[in-house]
Amino acid sequence: MRVLKAISELGYTPNRTAQALRTGSYGVIGLLTQEIRRTGEAHTANGVIDRAAQLGYSVTLVQVEHPHTPQVYKAVSLLSQEDIDGLVIVQAGDANANQLSLPPNLPVASSDSNLVHMHPAASADQVGGVRKAVNHLLDLGHRTVYHVRGPHHSRSAQVREAIWRDVLTKENRQIPPIILGDWSAKSGYEAGKEIAQNPDVTAVFCANDEVALGLIRALHERNMRVPEDVSVIGFDGIELGEFSFPPLSTVKQDFYGAGVGMVNLIHRQIQGDTENLHITIPTQLILRGSTAAPAAR
């Protein structure tokens, strides 16, 4: 775990307690996130930092290696002891509010965790996004759609699998066995090696773009063509997908907008606003070269 504290442009850190006595605010928002090496977390953190600065707040950032409950609990305890006006939680895995012992009067906003059921949240429309992705593949003529899912502890992975199942069930399609990934291109690559051995697979919905890119690499190495032999669609809309071969069809979500939205929710709570504190951010289906109608068999 690493703690990064913003320092003012003038080169000093004011006494926050004295500042709070004068203004009623510490001028600081806490940010808890998984390590920001991944694209989504990085863009979300940028949204938090930029919007906080616009509203006059600095940001104290705590990163956890994995969003497992003990690490998240420790990080929340650390941030709760800081002089902060609110807490943004980007990922808390399967932890709930009772497990984290969040201070009762501290404004909180979250995304991608079970906290969205009990606290204000800015979340992507994952339900609509997954429906668009899976229905797109079915509309192309694929009999069913395989799924490489994200890690078990991730609420996003759970939602994406559940909606994938729901779409196939409603369309009376066979539900293939799940292939487990972990958000990484490497896990997608391993899934691709498995899929290449199954001649029944014609379409795959990957839980994120990195998994999809790894899967496509494995298929290419085994002389399988995308999309002629297997159509592949991802989720997230990372920039790299536009430049892959073939360019990746995906569902784009606004990570930066989620960060901005969570800070807005914190600010509204600080101002005493308690109404309509859940924001759903639209997702967009982007069709490129990695999906097509199945080849005649």
XYZ file of C-alpha atoms in Angstrom:
297
model
C 0.000 0.000 0.000
C 1.290 3.452 -0.888
C 0.033 6.816 0.301
C 0.455 9.864 -1.923
C -0.432 13.312 -0.538
C -0.967 16.312 -2.747
C 1.136 19.364 -1.844
C 0.033 22.877 -2.707
C 1.642 24.779 -5.572
C 3.155 27.247 -3.106
C 5.276 24.522 -1.613
C 3.742 24.192 1.829
C 1.026 22.186 3.521
C -1.420 24.266 5.586
C -2.539 23.266 9.070
C -5.726 21.423 8.203
C -7.229 21.626 11.671
C -6.813 25.392 11.728
C -8.213 25.593 8.211
C -11.254 23.567 9.249
C -11.893 25.882 12.201
C -11.820 28.887 9.869
C -13.775 27.503 6.937
C -15.608 24.423 8.206
C -13.695 22.303 5.688
C -10.330 20.561 5.541
C -10.202 21.080 1.787
C -9.210 17.451 1.228
C -10.960 14.443 -0.299
C -9.672 10.908 0.274
C -9.383 8.537 -2.688
C -9.142 4.760 -2.304
C -8.426 2.739 -5.430
C -6.762 -0.393 -6.671
C -3.274 0.263 -8.048
C -3.664 2.670 -10.944
C -1.496 0.790 -13.416
C -4.677 -0.380 -15.125
C -6.301 1.992 -17.602
C -9.691 2.238 -15.927
C -8.415 3.092 -12.470
C -5.963 5.629 -13.907
C -8.660 7.501 -15.834
C -11.029 7.409 -12.858
C -8.339 8.759 -10.536
C -7.634 11.560 -13.010
C -11.311 12.445 -13.034
C -11.358 12.572 -9.235
C -8.224 14.717 -9.005
C -9.253 17.147 -11.753
C -12.782 17.694 -10.471
C -11.594 17.994 -6.872
C -9.141 20.714 -7.927
C -11.920 22.581 -9.739
C -13.938 22.578 -6.519
C -10.978 23.666 -4.385
C -10.036 20.317 -2.847
C -6.724 18.505 -2.801
C -6.692 14.693 -2.826
C -5.111 12.133 -0.510
C -4.661 8.902 -2.457
C -4.362 5.398 -1.011
C -3.815 2.443 -3.326
C -4.391 -1.226 -2.525
C -2.832 -4.047 -4.509
C -6.034 -6.094 -4.558
C -9.585 -5.061 -3.588
C -9.873 -7.769 -0.921
C -11.672 -6.914 2.310
C -8.645 -6.895 4.721
C -6.625 -4.552 2.489
C -9.608 -2.301 1.851
C -10.504 -2.238 5.556
C -6.962 -1.186 6.458
C -6.966 1.500 3.766
C -10.353 2.881 4.861
C -9.181 2.972 8.474
C -6.076 4.883 7.408
C -8.018 7.421 5.366
C -10.672 7.834 8.059
C -7.961 8.973 10.462
C -6.893 11.687 8.034
C -8.392 15.175 8.013
C -10.675 14.689 5.020
C -14.063 16.090 4.024
C -15.179 13.016 2.075
C -14.057 9.642 0.767
C -14.164 8.338 -2.813
C -13.910 4.541 -3.052
C -13.240 3.359 -6.591
C -13.062 -0.346 -5.754
C -13.858 -2.201 -2.565
C -14.371 -5.683 -4.003
C -17.029 -7.621 -2.122
C -16.638 -5.655 1.123
C -19.760 -4.014 2.509
C -20.254 -0.881 4.586
C -20.516 -2.769 7.885
C -17.221 -4.585 7.283
C -15.425 -1.332 6.492
C -16.756 0.561 9.543
C -17.136 3.789 7.598
C -17.565 6.865 9.823
C -21.319 7.619 9.939
C -21.082 11.317 9.080
C -18.365 11.118 6.438
C -19.597 11.807 2.875
C -18.811 8.744 0.754
C -19.140 7.982 -2.956
C -18.241 4.710 -4.638
C -18.214 2.639 -7.811
C -17.646 -1.030 -8.697
C -18.353 -2.450 -5.227
C -21.144 -3.649 -2.972
C -21.076 -0.202 -1.357
C -23.259 1.115 -4.185
C -26.266 -0.419 -2.417
C -25.739 1.675 0.734
C -23.834 4.786 -0.348
C -23.997 7.358 -3.145
C -22.454 5.984 -6.330
C -21.483 6.912 -9.873
C -21.608 3.724 -11.914
C -21.458 2.806 -15.581
C -24.548 1.271 -17.169
C -22.959 -2.153 -17.254
C -26.301 -3.906 -17.605
C -27.162 -2.031 -20.784
C -23.611 -2.325 -22.084
C -23.447 -6.103 -21.718
C -26.870 -6.512 -23.321
C -25.703 -4.501 -26.330
C -22.520 -6.571 -26.675
C -24.120 -10.012 -26.391
C -27.150 -9.116 -28.506
C -24.825 -7.732 -31.189
C -23.130 -11.120 -31.491
C -26.445 -12.983 -31.527
C -27.868 -10.594 -34.122
C -24.898 -11.397 -36.359
C -26.078 -15.004 -36.392
C -23.941 -16.711 -33.742
C -25.789 -19.555 -32.025
C -24.364 -18.690 -28.628
C -21.669 -16.551 -27.032
C -18.844 -17.750 -24.792
C -17.687 -15.541 -21.907
C -14.268 -14.943 -20.361
C -15.174 -13.314 -17.066
C -13.290 -11.158 -14.577
C -12.172 -12.114 -11.049
C -14.683 -13.447 -8.517
C -14.282 -10.536 -6.072
C -15.204 -7.871 -8.632
C -18.765 -6.585 -8.656
C -18.322 -5.542 -12.292
C -17.325 -9.088 -13.247
C -20.328 -10.463 -11.363
C -22.725 -8.082 -13.103
C -21.292 -8.771 -16.561
C -21.568 -12.528 -16.116
C -25.118 -12.265 -14.763
C -26.347 -10.160 -17.690
C -24.545 -12.385 -20.220
C -26.438 -15.347 -18.738
C -29.702 -13.418 -18.718
C -29.451 -12.458 -22.399
C -28.687 -16.018 -23.495
C -31.497 -17.398 -21.325
C -34.071 -14.967 -22.700
C -32.998 -15.816 -26.253
C -33.230 -19.569 -25.501
C -29.550 -20.082 -26.295
C -27.168 -22.607 -24.800
C -25.126 -21.191 -21.909
C -21.513 -22.346 -22.379
C -19.132 -23.005 -19.472
C -17.531 -19.894 -17.991
C -13.844 -19.276 -18.625
C -12.290 -17.443 -15.681
C -9.941 -14.505 -16.249
C -8.520 -11.791 -14.020
C -8.756 -8.593 -16.138
C -5.251 -9.155 -17.559
C -4.195 -9.758 -21.168
C -2.298 -12.799 -19.921
C -5.487 -14.404 -18.620
C -7.115 -13.657 -21.971
C -4.181 -15.299 -23.729
C -4.623 -18.450 -21.632
C -8.355 -18.407 -22.361
C -7.584 -18.058 -26.061
C -5.451 -21.197 -26.013
C -8.392 -23.064 -24.491
C -10.916 -21.617 -26.937
C -8.722 -22.489 -29.924
C -9.169 -26.171 -29.057
C -12.973 -25.925 -29.133
C -14.392 -25.922 -32.685
C -17.853 -24.981 -31.380
C -16.767 -21.471 -30.366
C -17.682 -18.777 -32.893
C -18.165 -15.752 -30.609
C -16.647 -14.576 -27.317
C -17.655 -11.745 -25.000
C -14.637 -10.786 -22.872
C -15.086 -9.086 -19.513
C -12.693 -6.307 -20.523
C -10.578 -5.170 -23.454
C -7.255 -6.358 -22.061
C -8.602 -9.901 -21.802
C -9.928 -9.608 -25.361
C -6.557 -8.467 -26.732
C -4.752 -11.369 -25.072
C -7.340 -13.788 -26.406
C -6.964 -12.486 -29.967
C -3.184 -12.913 -29.744
C -3.584 -16.556 -28.740
C -6.018 -17.213 -31.588
C -3.688 -15.628 -34.147
C -0.789 -17.789 -32.954
C -2.941 -20.855 -33.582
C -3.847 -19.754 -37.103
C -7.405 -18.837 -36.181
C -8.794 -15.731 -37.837
C -10.668 -12.953 -36.032
C -13.471 -12.399 -36.902
C -13.722 -14.995 -39.714
C -13.327 -17.976 -37.342
C -14.125 -16.368 -33.978
C -15.725 -12.996 -33.255
C -14.413 -11.214 -30.160
C -15.897 -8.248 -28.303
C -14.481 -6.556 -25.208
C -15.651 -4.080 -22.595
C -14.157 -0.747 -21.436
C -13.174 1.020 -24.648
C -9.461 1.442 -23.936
C -7.482 3.343 -26.560
C -5.258 0.385 -27.435
C -8.248 -1.551 -28.771
C -8.604 0.853 -31.680
C -5.089 -0.023 -32.849
C -5.140 -3.795 -32.385
C -5.401 -6.203 -35.324
C -8.184 -6.362 -36.099
C -9.496 -3.245 -34.320
C -11.491 -4.379 -31.285
C -15.261 -4.111 -31.029
C -16.099 -3.076 -27.474
C -18.420 -1.357 -25.036
C -16.937 1.969 -24.011
C -17.440 3.252 -20.492
C -16.528 6.710 -19.226
C -13.993 6.075 -16.449
C -13.027 9.740 -16.227
C -16.682 10.727 -15.967
C -17.157 8.283 -13.093
C -14.356 10.005 -11.181
C -15.890 13.418 -11.829
C -19.302 12.105 -10.818
C -18.096 10.692 -7.502
C -16.479 13.998 -6.523
C -19.688 15.817 -7.450
C -21.580 13.449 -5.154
C -19.143 14.134 -2.310
C -19.478 17.884 -2.832
C -23.270 17.697 -2.870
C -23.270 15.800 0.426
C -20.935 18.366 1.971
C -23.398 21.048 0.849
C -26.244 19.167 2.552
C -27.855 17.659 -0.565
C -29.140 14.137 0.115
C -31.464 13.631 -2.880
C -30.813 11.470 -5.961
C -27.253 10.535 -5.048
C -26.890 7.698 -7.547
C -25.596 8.451 -11.041
C -25.753 6.016 -13.964
C -23.231 6.808 -16.686
C -24.193 5.621 -20.201
C -22.073 3.085 -22.069
C -21.541 3.021 -25.843
C -21.304 0.042 -28.195
C -18.383 0.574 -30.582
C -18.262 -1.784 -33.560
C -14.938 -2.365 -35.284
C -13.279 -5.224 -37.108
C -13.241 -8.030 -34.519
C -16.906 -9.069 -34.896
C -18.717 -10.455 -37.937
C -21.288 -13.046 -38.959
C -20.152 -16.641 -38.403
C -18.647 -18.486 -41.326
C -20.771 -21.151 -42.993
C -20.093 -24.593 -41.539
